[in-house]
């Protein structure tokens, strides 16, 4: 089967590699010729690319399957440019990180054209090539059925995990790593919440490890000087530990309840940089974490863990500064307290 | 009536001033002679002081009433030194910010000596002299009755507030601003929770005002440069406001639901420093905010607002840094994302 | 001066009463004749009303001033109906709880008509008649100047509060209780954040008082039976207090740092129902609390306190149930733990 | 090597089974004879048990190795009873869920007796028998070296996980699944934080899945009746999804960033009970989650995610009820709002 890929960044290229590996072919579009040449050299006869969108469309077998894998901000414009070049029965896939609202609108707008549309939330990060991509799909059943050969090449496959106890019979699609979640937008909706959960789980590890990193606070307290503005430490003797956090993340990978792929990656990051010296602690966030909270609020569901995780990222970038100054100003106003000096 | 005051800092001195103003007399103890001389000059014939604890005890009428108003960390040692100098029937008051656990232990330890003990959580800050102090008391009814003349001079008094609709009859003690909350420790317990609430309310104002301070984020976004690592702003046109925060805090003081004494003080702080330039944003916390959370956890009561307020202070002092670095390390590990550069 | 009021519910009627009290006149529109007759009887010669919108417009002096004070959901339709009946130079005020996005759109849509538009976030609740309403305004300076006689009658006025230390000279508008916050939408934006703060402050009181309500947990623990699934209480002796929460809220009203109008109301509510027996604990939320969080997320500002307060309300309505069941299911899955039985 | 096991519940018995499987022997003590007979039958010649503590001590080879695996509340008393029966050089291990404070005190108390002491936080739950137990150890290096044959039988072993990229050379102890974290208490400290993280990660999944469970809220809203007290839903068309949560947890197990052992268990729980009908949603918590927060507060580290997760459990058990009633009371007081009726 043939796949057209718009955007040959890491994610797009790795999806191409996975399907080509299974005997499929791919056509790529990218504004810059560099990645095209590289991929053509890497997969001779199975991949061809172009920097011209009309050429790209022309190189595709009908019905065309076009997977758009570019930053969310650019997706709309490219699909607008692409649409008039396509025919009824062709399929557009948005595999990027669009907000699912866009999918609902786009699918509706495409309906009169006869062009099919799927949103596919795609998780896997830099490891997708080897592990496969987890695919969360919004759209119609017939399109998923039609694309099954490609989807099963991109997804990790049934053998990638131990079967869940209680499941029997033929492996389902979702046990292979792709799932038609529902109608248009459902794929990006589920992917959005997936990322929200990811934020929360990351926050849980980061906070716990931060406690471990401060397990020597009692020694620091006993050795340090203290302002009367500072809370005295009642039991410094309980915080006299120098813990080896890389080793702890490693031991937790074996047999503990918090074993996870995120923990595997954390352990790996700590091998590379045991004290995290290469990081400044300014943590970015992408749209999904924010949209998850907004969705929760829209449906009236409490998400304190997920929100706390998002806010931790905002704070890490200095976004609480005005609030903090205000707190200091209030403390001074009612208690005459001066701020602690900068350390 | 006569009051002995140990500790002549702002709080202790102002309590003395309030009772003297009502015709009572006071004896003060303080390690440094400076404040003693000042207060003697200020209240001739009504206040005498000494730097010697035994002298202090000797200057007190029997039964002695000794109010200890010093930092929580020093209170235990002073009471230990004071106790053997007192007689059965004398009264010790801890008016500082001790943890109520200490009161329970101390009252038990004093029981065999016949010395009475009261814990009085005292709120009022730098404005206590003019507004009066709110007194939250733990101990015995007879001691509160005996001390009523002093307590009612220290407290704001019935006229300080509009009577709550529905209350009738003689004004109660608590409508005068002092309350026997319960047995030993109950005063500091209630004061502790009071401070926990204060943290939460302060956090609410600070966070809300921080949103107002960022109401121009859309303009900054439109004018700025953006990394692909950054969430694009969907509706910058909604965030084009330059708000006058001092004026807003002022207008809220009149008729709004969030009118409060904290807001009065905030408005005053913003008159003095409209952009909060004199603050760095490193917010201190004292024990009560922490103990409140621990009490809530002990009794199994959820306190997300109060905890968030406390953690905001920890974060303001850089205590999340390791966690934030860890988050950046994880993001890099699974997504290949680089950190945003420092601005 | 004359005011046209659309919507004669409690808020609308009380605004009318305040201006009439100052010698202004009012015309009212309301679908049901009942309130009109009542208000006409109450304010003979100063108030007239109608159930016909065209009549209403006809009864107004030019330039017409129309204040719309109806539920946010109905505001758009009424203004759409009203607009063609008005002339250039007339003024529409949305005094309800619209989302400020609507104001921005509406002001833009009205621009070609020459009709002026103001959004006025109005706080004061059921006490607005006596205390005055706090008015947060978005729009143009000339309209605010023109409306000054009405606005100053509706607002609490300068004398309603003690002047903030440091302020000098002529009282400003905002010291009278109304403020032009900025261009269209700014009024409802500031009102929205005001309500977000209100949620946070309410949450702070509620959580703190909840700790007080559980201060006897140690006695309950000692007297109770315990499942091995339950955390044992380490120090039940610290939680043996029976606290009088109505009295505590009352004493805090005098001299404490947490004194506020919300606390005044809380004390009053506890006089009427000391054990809160008339409440089920299902707490509603209106749009502003939600929109505040969404605005904070849009501008990337951490609001953990305000979010926690909102989520507390969601949870109170059972919206966490599925999440809680999931937690129980996980605990059973990895630890073999059975759920605690319903008490 | 021989191990003495006090407590033959699931955890204790499974530890015994793992060492016996590797050719070691075990002696067990348990108050009830039932489990002893069962285990003797299961492991003839390799396991013997007794209901008499002195007999138990007598059956052990010198130096005795005694692993105490009973509920935290009972551990202290058993060790007190055991200690006088032991000799210098014997080793006591607390493998249960004691608070690490106890370990520090106990190790100090045992020092004069010459009895060695180790605290071993043990994770693995009901799957420990097959997966092995993750062992977090506090104590001395020589004791860990001496016990290595047993510890490596109990732990999952090096082969249980893929080696972390960047690690080279001989597998370390912690890559086998056991780690000497530091001096006395360090094992239970690390285990405590491990559980804190577990709470946070569980909360993240539960909240995210709860959003998915409410993805049909728009349909419910459109079909339902609405009180004016309720926030209207702005975009019900965005919440029209019926999502298959068991399938979603399954697809996430393959290739996604949130793959974890907790997710594996969640997927399994949803196979067994797809709608969670067998759960009431009253979620228990054990001490570690609480102690984690207290430790974070002691060292001044913000843990909003972990706290939110703990509070979610408190709330699930109705512990916010008084706070929620208070919020309703306040809303009624200032806004005249009535509570929504119970659904």
mmCIF file of N, CA, C and O in Angstrom, chain B residues 61-139:
data_model
loop_
_atom_site.group_PDB
_atom_site.id
_atom_site.type_symbol
_atom_site.label_atom_id
_atom_site.label_comp_id
_atom_site.label_asym_id
_atom_site.label_seq_id
_atom_site.Cartn_x
_atom_site.Cartn_y
_atom_site.Cartn_z
ATOM 1 N N UNK B 61 2.129 41.373 91.230
ATOM 2 C CA UNK B 61 1.141 41.088 92.272
ATOM 3 C C UNK B 61 0.721 39.624 92.188
ATOM 4 O O UNK B 61 0.646 39.045 91.100
ATOM 5 N N UNK B 62 0.397 39.062 93.315
ATOM 6 C CA UNK B 62 -0.035 37.663 93.394
ATOM 7 C C UNK B 62 -1.554 37.617 93.357
ATOM 8 O O UNK B 62 -2.199 38.416 94.055
ATOM 9 N N UNK B 63 -2.207 36.746 92.620
ATOM 10 C CA UNK B 63 -1.589 35.775 91.711
ATOM 11 C C UNK B 63 -1.017 36.460 90.484
ATOM 12 O O UNK B 63 -1.654 37.333 89.915
ATOM 13 N N UNK B 64 0.172 36.043 90.108
ATOM 14 C CA UNK B 64 0.882 36.662 88.987
ATOM 15 C C UNK B 64 0.260 36.256 87.651
ATOM 16 O O UNK B 64 -0.121 35.106 87.457
ATOM 17 N N UNK B 65 0.210 37.209 86.759
ATOM 18 C CA UNK B 65 -0.251 36.923 85.391
ATOM 19 C C UNK B 65 0.899 37.227 84.442
ATOM 20 O O UNK B 65 1.276 38.389 84.291
ATOM 21 N N UNK B 66 1.459 36.190 83.850
ATOM 22 C CA UNK B 66 2.635 36.367 83.004
ATOM 23 C C UNK B 66 2.298 35.967 81.561
ATOM 24 O O UNK B 66 1.988 34.822 81.281
ATOM 25 N N UNK B 67 2.354 36.951 80.715
ATOM 26 C CA UNK B 67 2.083 36.723 79.290
ATOM 27 C C UNK B 67 3.432 36.623 78.574
ATOM 28 O O UNK B 67 4.215 37.573 78.598
ATOM 29 N N UNK B 68 3.674 35.475 77.930
ATOM 30 C CA UNK B 68 4.938 35.280 77.223
ATOM 31 C C UNK B 68 4.707 35.547 75.739
ATOM 32 O O UNK B 68 3.879 34.897 75.101
ATOM 33 N N UNK B 69 5.420 36.532 75.204
ATOM 34 C CA UNK B 69 5.166 36.969 73.824
ATOM 35 C C UNK B 69 6.486 37.052 73.079
ATOM 36 O O UNK B 69 6.976 38.154 72.741
ATOM 37 N N UNK B 70 7.063 35.883 72.849
ATOM 38 C CA UNK B 70 8.372 35.823 72.194
ATOM 39 C C UNK B 70 8.315 34.768 71.090
ATOM 40 O O UNK B 70 7.358 33.987 71.022
ATOM 41 N N UNK B 71 9.328 34.738 70.227
ATOM 42 C CA UNK B 71 9.290 33.754 69.129
ATOM 43 C C UNK B 71 9.106 32.332 69.649
ATOM 44 O O UNK B 71 9.636 31.968 70.717
ATOM 45 N N UNK B 72 8.344 31.536 68.867
ATOM 46 C CA UNK B 72 7.975 30.187 69.286
ATOM 47 C C UNK B 72 9.193 29.370 69.705
ATOM 48 O O UNK B 72 9.149 28.615 70.676
ATOM 49 N N UNK B 73 10.304 29.558 68.999
ATOM 50 C CA UNK B 73 11.486 28.752 69.279
ATOM 51 C C UNK B 73 12.057 29.007 70.665
ATOM 52 O O UNK B 73 12.709 28.140 71.248
ATOM 53 N N UNK B 74 11.822 30.184 71.226
ATOM 54 C CA UNK B 74 12.421 30.545 72.510
ATOM 55 C C UNK B 74 11.475 30.360 73.682
ATOM 56 O O UNK B 74 11.892 30.397 74.846
ATOM 57 N N UNK B 75 10.193 30.143 73.395
ATOM 58 C CA UNK B 75 9.181 30.127 74.448
ATOM 59 C C UNK B 75 9.416 29.041 75.487
ATOM 60 O O UNK B 75 9.345 29.285 76.701
ATOM 61 N N UNK B 76 9.721 27.849 75.034
ATOM 62 C CA UNK B 76 9.894 26.725 75.961
ATOM 63 C C UNK B 76 10.951 27.006 77.011
ATOM 64 O O UNK B 76 10.720 26.816 78.215
ATOM 65 N N UNK B 77 12.102 27.502 76.564
ATOM 66 C CA UNK B 77 13.205 27.738 77.492
ATOM 67 C C UNK B 77 12.836 28.799 78.530
ATOM 68 O O UNK B 77 13.143 28.654 79.719
ATOM 69 N N UNK B 78 12.164 29.849 78.094
ATOM 70 C CA UNK B 78 11.804 30.912 79.031
ATOM 71 C C UNK B 78 10.792 30.401 80.062
ATOM 72 O O UNK B 78 10.901 30.703 81.264
ATOM 73 N N UNK B 79 9.838 29.615 79.611
ATOM 74 C CA UNK B 79 8.846 29.100 80.570
ATOM 75 C C UNK B 79 9.519 28.136 81.551
ATOM 76 O O UNK B 79 9.209 28.130 82.752
ATOM 77 N N UNK B 80 10.475 27.373 81.048
ATOM 78 C CA UNK B 80 11.209 26.478 81.955
ATOM 79 C C UNK B 80 11.947 27.277 83.033
ATOM 80 O O UNK B 80 12.056 26.856 84.183
ATOM 81 N N UNK B 81 12.476 28.408 82.639
ATOM 82 C CA UNK B 81 13.224 29.244 83.578
ATOM 83 C C UNK B 81 12.263 29.942 84.552
ATOM 84 O O UNK B 81 12.572 30.144 85.726
ATOM 85 N N UNK B 82 11.106 30.281 84.025
ATOM 86 C CA UNK B 82 10.129 31.040 84.811
ATOM 87 C C UNK B 82 9.427 30.181 85.863
ATOM 88 O O UNK B 82 9.183 30.639 86.994
ATOM 89 N N UNK B 83 9.112 28.953 85.487
ATOM 90 C CA UNK B 83 8.257 28.110 86.319
ATOM 91 C C UNK B 83 8.701 28.011 87.781
ATOM 92 O O UNK B 83 7.890 28.230 88.695
ATOM 93 N N UNK B 84 9.967 27.708 88.047
ATOM 94 C CA UNK B 84 10.345 27.552 89.467
ATOM 95 C C UNK B 84 10.230 28.842 90.270
ATOM 96 O O UNK B 84 10.223 28.787 91.503
ATOM 97 N N UNK B 85 10.117 29.972 89.572
ATOM 98 C CA UNK B 85 10.002 31.244 90.285
ATOM 99 C C UNK B 85 8.551 31.557 90.653
ATOM 100 O O UNK B 85 8.298 32.495 91.402
ATOM 101 N N UNK B 86 7.614 30.810 90.139
ATOM 102 C CA UNK B 86 6.197 31.115 90.352
ATOM 103 C C UNK B 86 5.618 30.248 91.461
ATOM 104 O O UNK B 86 6.224 29.295 91.937
ATOM 105 N N UNK B 87 4.392 30.583 91.830
ATOM 106 C CA UNK B 87 3.703 29.863 92.903
ATOM 107 C C UNK B 87 2.378 29.309 92.392
ATOM 108 O O UNK B 87 1.838 29.794 91.397
ATOM 109 N N UNK B 88 1.833 28.329 93.117
ATOM 110 C CA UNK B 88 0.506 27.830 92.739
ATOM 111 C C UNK B 88 -0.492 28.978 92.634
ATOM 112 O O UNK B 88 -0.462 29.907 93.455
ATOM 113 N N UNK B 89 -1.330 28.921 91.622
ATOM 114 C CA UNK B 89 -2.310 29.985 91.436
ATOM 115 C C UNK B 89 -1.865 31.042 90.456
ATOM 116 O O UNK B 89 -2.692 31.790 89.911
ATOM 117 N N UNK B 90 -0.576 31.137 90.208
ATOM 118 C CA UNK B 90 -0.096 32.061 89.172
ATOM 119 C C UNK B 90 -0.538 31.549 87.795
ATOM 120 O O UNK B 90 -0.855 30.365 87.629
ATOM 121 N N UNK B 91 -0.533 32.461 86.842
ATOM 122 C CA UNK B 91 -1.014 32.106 85.495
ATOM 123 C C UNK B 91 0.047 32.417 84.459
ATOM 124 O O UNK B 91 0.544 33.551 84.405
ATOM 125 N N UNK B 92 0.386 31.413 83.664
ATOM 126 C CA UNK B 92 1.266 31.640 82.511
ATOM 127 C C UNK B 92 0.425 31.605 81.241
ATOM 128 O O UNK B 92 -0.403 30.715 81.052
ATOM 129 N N UNK B 93 0.658 32.592 80.388
ATOM 130 C CA UNK B 93 -0.024 32.651 79.089
ATOM 131 C C UNK B 93 1.029 32.586 77.990
ATOM 132 O O UNK B 93 1.968 33.385 77.984
ATOM 133 N N UNK B 94 0.863 31.633 77.064
ATOM 134 C CA UNK B 94 1.714 31.674 75.870
ATOM 135 C C UNK B 94 0.915 32.334 74.754
ATOM 136 O O UNK B 94 -0.001 31.751 74.194
ATOM 137 N N UNK B 95 1.283 33.558 74.446
ATOM 138 C CA UNK B 95 0.571 34.328 73.423
ATOM 139 C C UNK B 95 1.249 34.290 72.067
ATOM 140 O O UNK B 95 0.774 34.915 71.119
ATOM 141 N N UNK B 96 2.353 33.526 71.971
ATOM 142 C CA UNK B 96 3.128 33.490 70.726
ATOM 143 C C UNK B 96 2.567 32.484 69.734
ATOM 144 O O UNK B 96 1.397 32.083 69.816
ATOM 145 N N UNK B 97 3.407 32.074 68.832
ATOM 146 C CA UNK B 97 2.976 31.196 67.752
ATOM 147 C C UNK B 97 3.432 29.763 67.962
ATOM 148 O O UNK B 97 3.863 29.094 67.029
ATOM 149 N N UNK B 98 3.332 29.268 69.192
ATOM 150 C CA UNK B 98 3.723 27.888 69.465
ATOM 151 C C UNK B 98 2.795 26.921 68.764
ATOM 152 O O UNK B 98 1.628 27.217 68.502
ATOM 153 N N UNK B 99 3.325 25.759 68.478
ATOM 154 C CA UNK B 99 2.480 24.690 67.956
ATOM 155 C C UNK B 99 1.643 24.180 69.123
ATOM 156 O O UNK B 99 2.136 24.026 70.243
ATOM 157 N N UNK B 100 0.384 23.877 68.854
ATOM 158 C CA UNK B 100 -0.499 23.542 69.975
ATOM 159 C C UNK B 100 -0.108 22.253 70.661
ATOM 160 O O UNK B 100 -0.484 22.030 71.817
ATOM 161 N N UNK B 101 0.632 21.409 70.002
ATOM 162 C CA UNK B 101 1.149 20.210 70.671
ATOM 163 C C UNK B 101 1.902 20.595 71.942
ATOM 164 O O UNK B 101 1.810 19.924 72.970
ATOM 165 N N UNK B 102 2.677 21.677 71.824
ATOM 166 C CA UNK B 102 3.469 22.129 72.968
ATOM 167 C C UNK B 102 2.581 22.514 74.131
ATOM 168 O O UNK B 102 2.914 22.276 75.284
ATOM 169 N N UNK B 103 1.459 23.149 73.829
ATOM 170 C CA UNK B 103 0.551 23.578 74.899
ATOM 171 C C UNK B 103 0.014 22.378 75.664
ATOM 172 O O UNK B 103 -0.105 22.413 76.888
ATOM 173 N N UNK B 104 -0.356 21.355 74.916
ATOM 174 C CA UNK B 104 -0.905 20.160 75.557
ATOM 175 C C UNK B 104 0.135 19.555 76.489
ATOM 176 O O UNK B 104 -0.156 19.236 77.657
ATOM 177 N N UNK B 105 1.366 19.465 76.010
ATOM 178 C CA UNK B 105 2.439 18.894 76.847
ATOM 179 C C UNK B 105 2.745 19.803 78.037
ATOM 180 O O UNK B 105 2.930 19.352 79.160
ATOM 181 N N UNK B 106 2.796 21.102 77.771
ATOM 182 C CA UNK B 106 3.207 22.044 78.809
ATOM 183 C C UNK B 106 2.161 22.120 79.924
ATOM 184 O O UNK B 106 2.490 22.138 81.103
ATOM 185 N N UNK B 107 0.901 22.144 79.509
ATOM 186 C CA UNK B 107 -0.163 22.215 80.510
ATOM 187 C C UNK B 107 -0.128 20.982 81.409
ATOM 188 O O UNK B 107 -0.309 21.070 82.629
ATOM 189 N N UNK B 108 0.149 19.863 80.801
ATOM 190 C CA UNK B 108 0.239 18.621 81.578
ATOM 191 C C UNK B 108 1.422 18.685 82.538
ATOM 192 O O UNK B 108 1.329 18.283 83.699
ATOM 193 N N UNK B 109 2.537 19.198 82.048
ATOM 194 C CA UNK B 109 3.731 19.286 82.887
ATOM 195 C C UNK B 109 3.534 20.269 84.034
ATOM 196 O O UNK B 109 4.075 20.082 85.131
ATOM 197 N N UNK B 110 2.771 21.323 83.785
ATOM 198 C CA UNK B 110 2.570 22.334 84.835
ATOM 199 C C UNK B 110 1.535 21.902 85.871
ATOM 200 O O UNK B 110 1.514 22.443 86.985
ATOM 201 N N UNK B 111 0.694 20.980 85.517
ATOM 202 C CA UNK B 111 -0.413 20.594 86.397
ATOM 203 C C UNK B 111 0.021 20.332 87.842
ATOM 204 O O UNK B 111 -0.566 20.894 88.768
ATOM 205 N N UNK B 112 1.064 19.520 88.060
ATOM 206 C CA UNK B 112 1.454 19.246 89.452
ATOM 207 C C UNK B 112 1.919 20.483 90.209
ATOM 208 O O UNK B 112 1.902 20.495 91.437
ATOM 209 N N UNK B 113 2.332 21.522 89.499
ATOM 210 C CA UNK B 113 2.853 22.711 90.190
ATOM 211 C C UNK B 113 1.755 23.639 90.672
ATOM 212 O O UNK B 113 2.014 24.565 91.432
ATOM 213 N N UNK B 114 0.535 23.427 90.210
ATOM 214 C CA UNK B 114 -0.537 24.338 90.585
ATOM 215 C C UNK B 114 -0.520 25.641 89.814
ATOM 216 O O UNK B 114 -1.350 26.521 90.049
ATOM 217 N N UNK B 115 0.422 25.773 88.894
ATOM 218 C CA UNK B 115 0.451 26.975 88.058
ATOM 219 C C UNK B 115 -0.551 26.784 86.917
ATOM 220 O O UNK B 115 -0.613 25.715 86.315
ATOM 221 N N UNK B 116 -1.331 27.809 86.662
ATOM 222 C CA UNK B 116 -2.331 27.722 85.605
ATOM 223 C C UNK B 116 -1.677 28.059 84.274
ATOM 224 O O UNK B 116 -0.702 28.786 84.218
ATOM 225 N N UNK B 117 -2.278 27.571 83.219
ATOM 226 C CA UNK B 117 -1.687 27.792 81.899
ATOM 227 C C UNK B 117 -2.773 28.082 80.872
ATOM 228 O O UNK B 117 -3.816 27.426 80.852
ATOM 229 N N UNK B 118 -2.515 29.058 80.042
ATOM 230 C CA UNK B 118 -3.423 29.372 78.937
ATOM 231 C C UNK B 118 -2.604 29.543 77.660
ATOM 232 O O UNK B 118 -1.531 30.147 77.691
ATOM 233 N N UNK B 119 -3.119 29.013 76.557
ATOM 234 C CA UNK B 119 -2.515 29.370 75.267
ATOM 235 C C UNK B 119 -3.464 30.342 74.582
ATOM 236 O O UNK B 119 -4.664 30.086 74.499
ATOM 237 N N UNK B 120 -2.917 31.442 74.145
ATOM 238 C CA UNK B 120 -3.747 32.464 73.504
ATOM 239 C C UNK B 120 -3.161 32.801 72.135
ATOM 240 O O UNK B 120 -2.165 33.521 72.011
ATOM 241 N N UNK B 121 -3.775 32.229 71.104
ATOM 242 C CA UNK B 121 -3.400 32.623 69.747
ATOM 243 C C UNK B 121 -3.846 34.053 69.523
ATOM 244 O O UNK B 121 -5.009 34.390 69.771
ATOM 245 N N UNK B 122 -2.924 34.886 69.057
ATOM 246 C CA UNK B 122 -3.134 36.326 69.026
ATOM 247 C C UNK B 122 -2.952 36.828 67.604
ATOM 248 O O UNK B 122 -1.873 36.740 67.051
ATOM 249 N N UNK B 123 -4.015 37.336 67.017
ATOM 250 C CA UNK B 123 -3.929 37.861 65.656
ATOM 251 C C UNK B 123 -4.160 39.359 65.665
ATOM 252 O O UNK B 123 -4.936 39.863 66.461
ATOM 253 N N UNK B 124 -3.494 40.042 64.765
ATOM 254 C CA UNK B 124 -3.692 41.482 64.679
ATOM 255 C C UNK B 124 -2.538 42.186 64.009
ATOM 256 O O UNK B 124 -2.689 43.280 63.482
ATOM 257 N N UNK B 125 -1.389 41.526 64.012
ATOM 258 C CA UNK B 125 -0.234 42.070 63.303
ATOM 259 C C UNK B 125 0.091 43.477 63.749
ATOM 260 O O UNK B 125 -0.132 43.851 64.910
ATOM 261 N N UNK B 126 0.592 44.260 62.829
ATOM 262 C CA UNK B 126 1.083 45.591 63.168
ATOM 263 C C UNK B 126 -0.057 46.555 63.493
ATOM 264 O O UNK B 126 0.168 47.638 63.998
ATOM 265 N N UNK B 127 -1.272 46.146 63.210
ATOM 266 C CA UNK B 127 -2.415 47.024 63.439
ATOM 267 C C UNK B 127 -3.120 46.753 64.765
ATOM 268 O O UNK B 127 -4.138 47.353 65.060
ATOM 269 N N UNK B 128 -2.569 45.831 65.549
ATOM 270 C CA UNK B 128 -3.238 45.427 66.775
ATOM 271 C C UNK B 128 -3.456 46.571 67.754
ATOM 272 O O UNK B 128 -4.459 46.612 68.454
ATOM 273 N N UNK B 129 -2.500 47.481 67.794
ATOM 274 C CA UNK B 129 -2.639 48.579 68.747
ATOM 275 C C UNK B 129 -3.931 49.339 68.500
ATOM 276 O O UNK B 129 -4.709 49.588 69.418
ATOM 277 N N UNK B 130 -4.185 49.674 67.231
ATOM 278 C CA UNK B 130 -5.392 50.461 66.954
ATOM 279 C C UNK B 130 -6.653 49.610 66.835
ATOM 280 O O UNK B 130 -7.707 49.979 67.318
ATOM 281 N N UNK B 131 -6.524 48.435 66.173
ATOM 282 C CA UNK B 131 -7.710 47.612 65.932
ATOM 283 C C UNK B 131 -8.033 46.683 67.087
ATOM 284 O O UNK B 131 -9.147 46.175 67.173
ATOM 285 N N UNK B 132 -7.066 46.430 67.951
ATOM 286 C CA UNK B 132 -7.233 45.405 68.967
ATOM 287 C C UNK B 132 -6.792 44.060 68.425
ATOM 288 O O UNK B 132 -6.662 43.862 67.220
ATOM 289 N N UNK B 133 -6.586 43.120 69.343
ATOM 290 C CA UNK B 133 -6.109 41.793 68.974
ATOM 291 C C UNK B 133 -7.240 40.782 69.093
ATOM 292 O O UNK B 133 -7.996 40.811 70.064
ATOM 293 N N UNK B 134 -7.315 39.919 68.114
ATOM 294 C CA UNK B 134 -8.262 38.815 68.167
ATOM 295 C C UNK B 134 -7.617 37.690 68.978
ATOM 296 O O UNK B 134 -6.520 37.241 68.638
ATOM 297 N N UNK B 135 -8.273 37.265 70.035
ATOM 298 C CA UNK B 135 -7.669 36.320 70.987
ATOM 299 C C UNK B 135 -8.380 34.970 70.963
ATOM 300 O O UNK B 135 -9.578 34.885 71.257
ATOM 301 N N UNK B 136 -7.627 33.918 70.621
ATOM 302 C CA UNK B 136 -8.165 32.568 70.585
ATOM 303 C C UNK B 136 -7.517 31.772 71.711
ATOM 304 O O UNK B 136 -6.310 31.563 71.691
ATOM 305 N N UNK B 137 -8.330 31.358 72.672
ATOM 306 C CA UNK B 137 -7.800 30.905 73.954
ATOM 307 C C UNK B 137 -8.046 29.426 74.172
ATOM 308 O O UNK B 137 -9.121 28.900 73.900
ATOM 309 N N UNK B 138 -7.020 28.744 74.691
ATOM 310 C CA UNK B 138 -7.169 27.367 75.154
ATOM 311 C C UNK B 138 -6.868 27.303 76.644
ATOM 312 O O UNK B 138 -5.858 27.856 77.083
ATOM 313 N N UNK B 139 -7.719 26.663 77.418
ATOM 314 C CA UNK B 139 -7.470 26.581 78.861
ATOM 315 C C UNK B 139 -8.768 26.431 79.620
ATOM 316 O O UNK B 139 -9.737 25.850 79.105
#
